[in-house]
Coordinates of C-alpha atoms and ligand atoms in Angstrom, one line a residue:
M1 CA 12.6 -7.7 33.6
P2 CA 13.8 -7.5 29.9
V3 CA 15.5 -10.9 29.1
V4 CA 18.0 -11.3 26.5
L5 CA 17.2 -14.0 23.5
H6 CA 20.1 -15.8 21.9
V7 CA 19.1 -15.9 18.2
D8 CA 21.4 -17.2 15.6
K9 CA 22.8 -14.2 13.7
R10 CA 22.7 -16.1 10.5
I11 CA 18.8 -15.6 10.4
F12 CA 19.6 -11.9 10.0
N13 CA 20.5 -10.0 6.9
E14 CA 23.8 -8.6 7.3
A15 CA 23.0 -5.2 5.9
Y16 CA 20.4 -4.7 8.9
Y17 CA 22.3 -6.6 11.9
P18 CA 23.9 -3.6 13.0
H19 CA 20.6 -2.2 13.3
L20 CA 18.9 -4.7 15.6
H21 CA 19.5 -2.2 18.6
N22 CA 19.7 1.0 16.8
N23 CA 18.3 3.6 19.3
A24 CA 18.0 6.8 17.2
R25 CA 14.8 8.3 17.7
V26 CA 13.7 8.8 14.0
Q27 CA 15.0 5.8 11.9
I28 CA 14.5 5.5 7.9
Y29 CA 14.9 2.1 6.1
F30 CA 14.5 3.0 2.4
G31 CA 15.4 2.0 -1.1
G32 CA 14.5 -0.7 -3.6
S33 CA 11.9 -3.2 -3.6
S34 CA 12.4 -6.7 -2.2
S35 CA 15.6 -5.4 0.0
G36 CA 14.3 -6.9 3.3
K37 CA 13.4 -3.9 5.3
S38 CA 9.9 -5.0 6.2
F39 CA 11.2 -8.3 7.2
F40 CA 13.9 -7.0 9.4
I41 CA 12.1 -4.2 11.0
A42 CA 8.5 -5.6 11.3
G43 CA 9.3 -9.5 11.3
Q44 CA 12.7 -9.6 13.4
R45 CA 13.2 -6.6 15.2
A46 CA 9.8 -5.6 16.4
V47 CA 9.3 -9.3 17.5
L48 CA 12.5 -9.7 19.3
D49 CA 12.3 -6.4 21.2
V50 CA 8.9 -7.5 22.5
A51 CA 9.5 -11.1 23.2
E52 CA 12.7 -9.8 25.3
G53 CA 10.2 -7.3 27.0
G54 CA 10.1 -3.5 28.1
H55 CA 8.8 -2.6 24.4
N56 CA 5.3 -1.9 23.2
Y57 CA 5.1 -1.6 19.2
L58 CA 2.6 0.3 17.5
C59 CA 2.6 -0.5 13.6
V60 CA 0.8 1.6 11.1
R61 CA 0.1 2.5 7.8
N62 CA -1.6 5.5 6.2
V63 CA -5.0 3.5 5.6
K64 CA -6.4 1.0 8.1
N65 CA -7.7 -1.4 5.5
T66 CA -4.3 -2.0 4.1
V67 CA -2.6 -2.7 7.5
K68 CA -3.7 -6.7 7.7
T69 CA -2.2 -7.7 4.2
S70 CA 1.2 -5.9 4.8
I71 CA 2.7 -5.2 8.2
F72 CA 0.4 -7.4 10.4
N73 CA 1.1 -10.2 8.1
E74 CA 4.7 -9.6 8.1
V75 CA 4.7 -9.5 12.1
C76 CA 2.9 -12.9 11.9
K77 CA 5.3 -14.3 9.5
G78 CA 8.5 -13.1 11.8
I79 CA 7.1 -14.8 14.8
T80 CA 6.8 -18.1 13.1
A81 CA 10.2 -17.9 11.3
L82 CA 11.5 -17.1 15.0
K83 CA 9.7 -20.2 16.3
L84 CA 8.2 -18.0 19.0
D85 CA 4.7 -19.0 18.2
K86 CA 3.9 -20.3 21.4
H87 CA 4.9 -17.2 23.2
F88 CA 2.4 -14.7 21.3
K89 CA -1.1 -14.7 21.0
I90 CA -2.5 -13.2 17.7
N91 CA -6.0 -11.6 17.7
Q92 CA -6.8 -11.7 13.8
S93 CA -10.0 -9.5 14.3
D94 CA -8.6 -6.8 16.6
F95 CA -5.0 -6.7 15.0
V96 CA -3.5 -7.3 18.4
I97 CA -0.3 -9.3 19.3
T98 CA 0.4 -10.1 23.0
C99 CA 3.5 -11.8 23.9
A100 CA 3.4 -14.1 27.1
N101 CA 5.3 -11.6 29.0
G102 CA 2.4 -9.0 28.8
Y103 CA 4.0 -6.7 26.0
Q104 CA 2.2 -6.2 23.1
I105 CA 2.2 -5.2 19.0
L106 CA -0.6 -3.2 18.2
F107 CA -1.7 -2.0 14.5
G108 CA -3.6 0.8 13.2
G109 CA -4.5 3.0 10.2
L110 CA -3.8 7.0 10.2
D111 CA -7.4 7.1 8.8
D112 CA -8.4 5.9 12.1
V113 CA -7.7 9.1 14.1
Q114 CA -9.3 8.2 17.2
K115 CA -7.9 4.9 17.6
I116 CA -4.5 6.2 17.1
K117 CA -4.9 8.9 19.6
S118 CA -6.1 6.6 22.2
I119 CA -4.6 3.1 21.7
T120 CA -2.7 2.0 24.6
P121 CA -1.0 -1.3 25.3
A122 CA -1.9 -3.4 28.3
K123 CA 1.3 -2.9 30.1
G124 CA 3.3 0.1 30.0
V125 CA 3.5 2.6 27.2
I126 CA 4.0 2.6 23.6
T127 CA 7.6 2.6 22.9
N128 CA 8.5 2.0 19.1
I129 CA 6.4 3.2 16.4
I130 CA 6.7 1.4 12.8
V131 CA 5.2 3.4 9.7
E132 CA 5.1 0.9 6.8
E133 CA 5.1 2.7 3.3
A134 CA 5.6 6.1 5.0
T135 CA 5.6 7.7 1.7
E136 CA 1.8 7.8 2.0
T137 CA 1.7 10.0 5.1
T138 CA 1.7 13.5 5.8
E139 CA 4.2 15.5 7.7
D140 CA 1.6 16.3 10.2
D141 CA 0.7 12.5 10.5
I142 CA 4.4 12.1 11.5
K143 CA 4.4 14.8 13.9
Q144 CA 1.1 13.5 15.7
L145 CA 2.9 10.1 16.0
Q146 CA 5.8 11.5 17.4
R147 CA 3.8 13.0 20.1
R148 CA 2.7 9.5 21.1
L149 CA 6.3 8.7 22.0
R150 CA 6.4 11.5 24.7
G151 CA 6.8 10.3 28.2
R152 CA 9.5 8.3 30.0
S153 CA 10.4 4.7 29.5
Q154 CA 13.1 2.4 30.2
V155 CA 14.0 1.5 27.0
A156 CA 14.8 4.1 24.0
K157 CA 11.5 5.3 21.9
T158 CA 11.7 5.2 18.3
L159 CA 10.0 6.0 15.3
T160 CA 10.9 3.9 12.1
M161 CA 9.6 4.8 8.7
L162 CA 9.9 2.3 5.9
F163 CA 9.6 3.1 2.1
N164 CA 10.6 2.8 -1.5
P165 CA 11.9 6.3 -2.4
I166 CA 8.8 7.0 -5.1
L167 CA 9.2 11.0 -5.6
Q168 CA 12.1 13.3 -5.1
D169 CA 9.5 16.0 -4.1
H170 CA 8.4 14.2 -1.1
W171 CA 8.3 15.9 2.2
I172 CA 10.4 13.1 3.7
C173 CA 13.2 13.6 1.0
R174 CA 12.7 17.4 1.9
V175 CA 12.8 17.0 6.0
Y176 CA 15.4 14.2 6.4
F177 CA 17.6 14.0 3.5
T178 CA 19.1 17.6 3.1
N179 CA 22.4 16.3 4.1
W180 CA 21.9 12.7 2.4
D181 CA 25.0 11.7 0.3
D182 CA 24.1 9.2 -2.4
S183 CA 27.8 7.9 -2.4
S184 CA 27.1 6.4 1.0
N185 CA 24.2 3.9 2.0
Y186 CA 24.3 5.1 5.7
Y187 CA 23.7 8.7 7.2
N188 CA 23.0 9.7 10.8
D189 CA 22.9 12.9 12.9
S190 CA 21.1 14.2 15.8
K191 CA 17.8 14.3 14.1
V192 CA 17.9 10.7 12.1
S193 CA 19.4 7.5 11.2
I194 CA 18.7 6.6 7.4
L195 CA 19.9 3.2 6.0
K196 CA 19.4 2.5 2.2
T197 CA 19.3 -1.1 0.9
T198 CA 18.6 -2.8 -2.5
Y199 CA 17.8 -6.1 -3.7
L200 CA 21.6 -6.7 -3.9
D201 CA 21.8 -6.4 -0.1
N202 CA 19.1 -9.4 0.3
L203 CA 20.0 -11.6 -2.3
R204 CA 20.5 -14.5 0.0
F205 CA 16.6 -14.6 0.8
L206 CA 15.5 -13.9 -2.9
E207 CA 14.4 -16.2 -5.5
P208 CA 15.8 -16.0 -9.1
D209 CA 12.6 -14.9 -10.4
D210 CA 12.3 -11.9 -7.9
I211 CA 15.8 -10.9 -9.0
A212 CA 15.1 -11.2 -12.6
L213 CA 12.0 -9.0 -12.3
L214 CA 14.3 -6.2 -10.9
E215 CA 17.3 -6.9 -13.2
D216 CA 15.2 -7.0 -16.3
E217 CA 13.4 -3.6 -15.6
T218 CA 13.7 -1.5 -18.6
D219 CA 11.7 1.5 -17.4
P220 CA 14.0 4.2 -16.1
Y221 CA 11.7 5.5 -13.5
Y222 CA 10.8 2.1 -12.0
R223 CA 14.4 1.0 -12.4
N224 CA 15.7 3.9 -10.5
V225 CA 13.2 3.6 -7.7
Y226 CA 12.6 0.1 -7.4
T227 CA 15.6 -1.6 -8.5
L228 CA 18.4 0.9 -7.6
G229 CA 16.5 2.6 -4.5
N230 CA 16.9 6.1 -5.3
W231 CA 14.6 9.2 -5.0
G232 CA 12.1 9.0 -8.2
V233 CA 11.5 11.7 -10.5
L234 CA 8.2 10.8 -12.1
G235 CA 7.9 12.0 -15.7
N236 CA 5.4 11.1 -18.3
V237 CA 2.4 10.3 -15.7
I238 CA -0.7 9.5 -17.3
F239 CA -3.4 10.6 -15.0
K240 CA -3.1 14.0 -13.6
N241 CA -7.0 14.7 -13.4
W242 CA -7.5 13.2 -10.2
E243 CA -7.8 14.3 -6.5
V244 CA -8.2 12.7 -3.0
R245 CA -11.2 13.7 -0.7
D246 CA -12.8 12.6 2.3
L247 CA -16.2 11.8 0.3
R248 CA -17.4 10.0 3.5
S249 CA -17.6 13.1 5.5
E250 CA -18.5 15.7 2.7
M251 CA -21.7 17.4 2.8
I252 CA -24.1 19.0 0.1
D253 CA -26.7 21.2 0.2
I254 CA -30.0 19.6 -1.6
G255 CA -31.9 22.9 -1.1
N256 CA -34.1 24.4 1.8
G257 CA -30.9 24.6 3.9
T258 CA -30.9 20.6 4.1
Q259 CA -27.4 18.9 4.3
V260 CA -26.9 15.6 3.3
S261 CA -23.7 13.4 2.7
L262 CA -22.4 13.4 -0.7
I263 CA -22.1 9.6 -1.0
S264 CA -25.8 9.3 0.4
T265 CA -26.6 10.8 -3.2
F266 CA -24.5 8.3 -5.4
D267 CA -26.8 6.2 -7.3
K268 CA -25.0 5.1 -10.4
Y269 CA -22.5 2.6 -9.2
K270 CA -20.1 0.9 -11.5
N271 CA -17.7 -2.0 -10.4
G272 CA -14.7 -3.4 -12.0
L273 CA -12.3 -6.4 -11.2
D274 CA -9.1 -7.5 -12.5
F275 CA -8.1 -11.0 -11.3
G276 CA -4.9 -11.8 -9.7
F277 CA -3.5 -14.3 -7.2
S278 CA 0.2 -14.2 -6.0
S279 CA 2.6 -11.5 -7.3
D280 CA -0.3 -9.4 -8.8
P281 CA -3.3 -9.0 -6.5
A282 CA -6.8 -9.2 -7.0
A283 CA -8.4 -5.7 -7.4
V284 CA -11.9 -4.6 -7.2
V285 CA -13.2 -0.8 -7.2
R286 CA -16.6 0.6 -6.8
M287 CA -17.3 4.1 -8.1
H288 CA -20.5 6.4 -8.9
Y289 CA -20.5 8.2 -12.1
D290 CA -21.8 11.8 -12.5
K291 CA -22.2 11.9 -16.3
N292 CA -23.5 15.5 -16.2
H293 CA -20.4 16.5 -14.8
K294 CA -18.2 13.8 -16.4
T295 CA -16.9 13.0 -12.8
I296 CA -16.0 9.7 -11.4
Y297 CA -16.2 9.2 -7.7
I298 CA -14.2 6.0 -6.5
T299 CA -15.7 5.2 -3.3
D300 CA -14.4 1.5 -2.6
E301 CA -11.6 -0.7 -3.2
I302 CA -10.6 -4.2 -2.6
Y303 CA -6.8 -5.2 -3.2
M304 CA -5.3 -8.3 -2.0
R305 CA -3.2 -11.2 -2.9
E306 CA -3.5 -14.8 -2.3
M307 CA -7.3 -14.8 -2.4
T308 CA -9.3 -17.6 -3.6
N309 CA -12.4 -17.1 -5.7
D310 CA -14.8 -17.8 -2.8
V311 CA -13.0 -15.6 -0.6
L312 CA -13.0 -12.7 -3.3
G313 CA -16.5 -13.6 -4.2
K314 CA -17.4 -13.2 -0.4
E315 CA -15.8 -9.9 -0.3
V316 CA -17.3 -8.7 -3.5
K317 CA -20.6 -9.7 -2.6
E318 CA -20.4 -7.7 0.5
L319 CA -19.3 -4.8 -1.3
I320 CA -21.8 -4.6 -4.5
G321 CA -24.7 -6.6 -3.4
G322 CA -26.7 -6.9 -6.4
E323 CA -25.0 -4.4 -8.9
Y324 CA -23.1 -5.6 -11.8
I325 CA -19.6 -6.0 -11.8
T326 CA -17.3 -6.0 -15.1
C327 CA -14.3 -8.4 -15.0
D328 CA -11.2 -9.1 -16.8
S329 CA -12.4 -11.5 -19.3
A330 CA -9.1 -13.6 -19.4
E331 CA -10.4 -15.6 -16.8
P332 CA -13.6 -16.9 -17.7
K333 CA -13.8 -19.5 -15.1
S334 CA -13.2 -17.1 -12.2
I335 CA -16.3 -15.1 -13.5
R336 CA -18.4 -18.4 -13.6
D337 CA -17.2 -19.0 -10.0
L338 CA -18.6 -15.5 -9.2
Q339 CA -21.7 -15.8 -10.8
V340 CA -22.4 -19.5 -9.2
M341 CA -22.0 -17.2 -6.1
G342 CA -25.0 -15.1 -7.0
I343 CA -22.8 -12.2 -8.3
R344 CA -23.8 -10.3 -11.4
A345 CA -20.3 -10.7 -13.0
L346 CA -19.7 -10.1 -16.6
G347 CA -16.8 -10.0 -19.0
A348 CA -15.0 -7.1 -20.3
R349 CA -14.8 -6.4 -24.0
K350 CA -11.1 -6.5 -24.7
G351 CA -10.3 -5.2 -28.5
K352 CA -7.1 -3.8 -30.1
D353 CA -6.5 -0.8 -28.4
S354 CA -8.8 -1.1 -25.7
V355 CA -6.3 0.1 -23.2
N356 CA -5.3 3.2 -24.7
F357 CA -9.0 4.0 -25.7
G358 CA -10.0 3.8 -22.2
I359 CA -7.0 5.6 -20.8
D360 CA -7.9 8.4 -23.5
W361 CA -11.6 8.5 -22.2
L362 CA -10.6 8.4 -18.7
Q363 CA -8.2 11.2 -19.0
R364 CA -11.4 13.4 -20.3
Q365 CA -13.0 12.8 -16.9
K366 CA -12.7 14.4 -13.5
I367 CA -11.8 11.8 -11.2
V368 CA -12.1 11.8 -7.4
I369 CA -10.7 9.4 -5.2
D370 CA -11.9 8.7 -1.6
T371 CA -9.0 8.8 1.0
H372 CA -9.4 5.3 2.1
C373 CA -8.9 3.9 -1.2
Q374 CA -5.0 3.9 -0.7
N375 CA -4.2 1.6 -3.4
T376 CA -6.0 3.3 -5.9
K377 CA -4.3 6.5 -5.0
N378 CA -0.8 4.9 -5.1
E379 CA -2.0 3.6 -8.6
F380 CA -3.0 6.7 -10.2
Q381 CA -0.1 8.6 -8.9
Q382 CA 2.5 6.3 -10.7
Y383 CA 0.9 5.1 -13.8
K384 CA 3.1 6.4 -16.6
W385 CA 4.0 6.0 -20.1
K386 CA 6.8 3.7 -21.2
E387 CA 10.1 5.3 -21.9
S388 CA 12.7 3.6 -24.2
A389 CA 16.3 3.5 -22.9
D390 CA 17.3 6.7 -24.6
G391 CA 14.5 8.6 -23.1
M392 CA 11.8 8.7 -26.0
V393 CA 8.2 8.7 -24.5
L394 CA 6.5 5.9 -25.9
K395 CA 2.3 5.4 -26.3
V396 CA 2.4 2.7 -24.4
P397 CA 1.6 2.5 -20.3
V398 CA 4.0 0.5 -18.2
D399 CA 2.4 -2.6 -17.4
K400 CA 2.8 -2.4 -13.8
N401 CA 0.6 -1.3 -10.5
N402 CA -2.3 -1.1 -13.0
H403 CA -4.7 -3.6 -11.3
I404 CA -7.2 -0.9 -9.9
L405 CA -6.5 1.2 -13.3
D406 CA -7.6 -1.8 -15.3
A407 CA -10.7 -2.5 -13.0
V408 CA -11.6 1.1 -13.4
R409 CA -11.5 1.0 -17.1
Y410 CA -13.6 -2.5 -17.1
A411 CA -16.2 -0.6 -14.8
M412 CA -16.5 2.4 -16.9
Q413 CA -16.4 0.2 -20.5
D414 CA -20.2 1.0 -21.1
E415 CA -19.7 4.7 -20.4
M416 CA -16.9 4.8 -22.7
E417 CA -18.5 2.9 -25.6
G418 CA -21.9 4.9 -25.2
R419 CA -23.6 1.6 -24.4
R420 CA -26.5 1.4 -22.2
I421 CA -26.4 -2.3 -21.8
T422 CA -23.6 -3.8 -19.7
A423 CA -20.8 -5.9 -20.8
E424 CA -21.3 -9.0 -22.8
K425 CA -20.7 -12.4 -21.4
A426 CA -17.5 -13.9 -21.1
F427 CA -18.6 -17.2 -22.8
Ligands
ATP501 N1 16.2 -12.5 7.2 C1 15.4 -12.9 6.3 N2 15.1 -14.3 6.4 C2 14.4 -14.9 5.6 N3 13.8 -14.3 4.4 C3 14.1 -13.0 4.5 C4 14.9 -12.1 5.4 N4 14.8 -10.8 4.8 C5 14.1 -10.8 4.0 N5 13.3 -11.9 3.7 C6 12.7 -12.1 2.4 O1 13.1 -11.5 1.5 C7 11.9 -10.9 0.7 C8 11.9 -9.3 0.8 O2 11.8 -8.7 1.8 P1 10.9 -7.5 2.2 O3 9.5 -7.9 1.8 O4 11.2 -7.4 3.7 O5 11.5 -6.5 1.3 P2 11.1 -5.0 1.4 O6 12.4 -4.3 1.3 O7 10.2 -4.5 2.4 O8 10.6 -4.8 0.0 P3 9.5 -3.6 -0.5 O9 10.1 -2.2 -0.6 O10 9.1 -4.3 -1.7 O11 8.2 -3.4 0.7 C9 10.7 -11.4 1.5 O12 10.0 -12.6 0.9 C10 11.2 -11.8 2.7 O13 10.5 -12.9 3.3
MG502 MG1 8.3 -3.7 2.4

């Protein structure tokens, strides 16, 4: 029997409070960055629904390995903020959160198709689905998820999508925004309920630094999407020479009709690392370079915030073993920490123009990104040249979402410079 929890209304952001019991089948919360979307939907509404009983949530993102650092953490944070820790059991390794009443919050990546198809809660059925960063998904993925909501239950079933409106030609815009009117921040019809928010709706919960970062944005694209929350039109992108492929399942013929997986033929791995901690993530990429065909195959990524060097080192070692890794040389101490752990870490050379030189070289390659490298895809998609306020394109990349991209440049540095030796030591 569902219980009703009495929670102080002031913990909610006023913009979302009317949506606490929104029963619309498809719901969209979109807009600018730091507007409180994830905190409300995953950290408050999902937790309260499950604690009250009758609801089981499935929280997904496009790629499984991005779930822990985003929506899973968001839900855990929400449980603590609601002081409900003692009512929930959090299984960190299986990504299963179980409430004392038996209802659950489950997590998964859309790339883990079998799991998504078969995942079932301990009690009852999945009643609510949250899709975090829904612009990463395809229309078909969402259709498949909607099928998971078939069948009867005592509570209304919902599918909620959260995202920043990165590209106007996105399928979500085409399917759900035909009647959207920019003069209002809310729309609903029989098909969908849409709420737009920006940081201005979340000022109460933001630090002055967060606000300044959004208000000081000068690039028109970033300002439009992340500060103002409008559908973006991405001009002046730097890389168009990339594609996404499922490298792990691609087979090639090596003669005599023998088929082997493409990835098993990769033997020239290059690795790069860009350090980061809080607002900037640490980013690691591993790639194979096919020099004859000027093709870079990006096979793996690590992308995480708040990771100390020993945790980072452990992950890197697991990924690259005894291979070299070229790192941002601005942090010699971090490089030293990795070396002490037995990692063959070297500092990248940085010269005047090294960024543009690297970009120029990368533009002349073909770049293939494995489907599981979601953050790599996101960065390649949005990396763009700066524009002045009057729309002039400057030959300077916007210094944003470029952590993986920097790491790719470091990794390929020797190839770019035609050197056979690996990078210099940082000290
Ligand atoms: N009701 C709340 N109580 C306390 N903190 C909140 C609340 N709502 C939002 N916040 C805080 O505001 C910040 C931004 O919120 P959140 O991450 O949910 O924004 P978002 O809209 O999902 O942003 P993005 O589009 O960048 O993913 C976070 O630090 C979050 O913890
Ligand atoms: Mg969010």
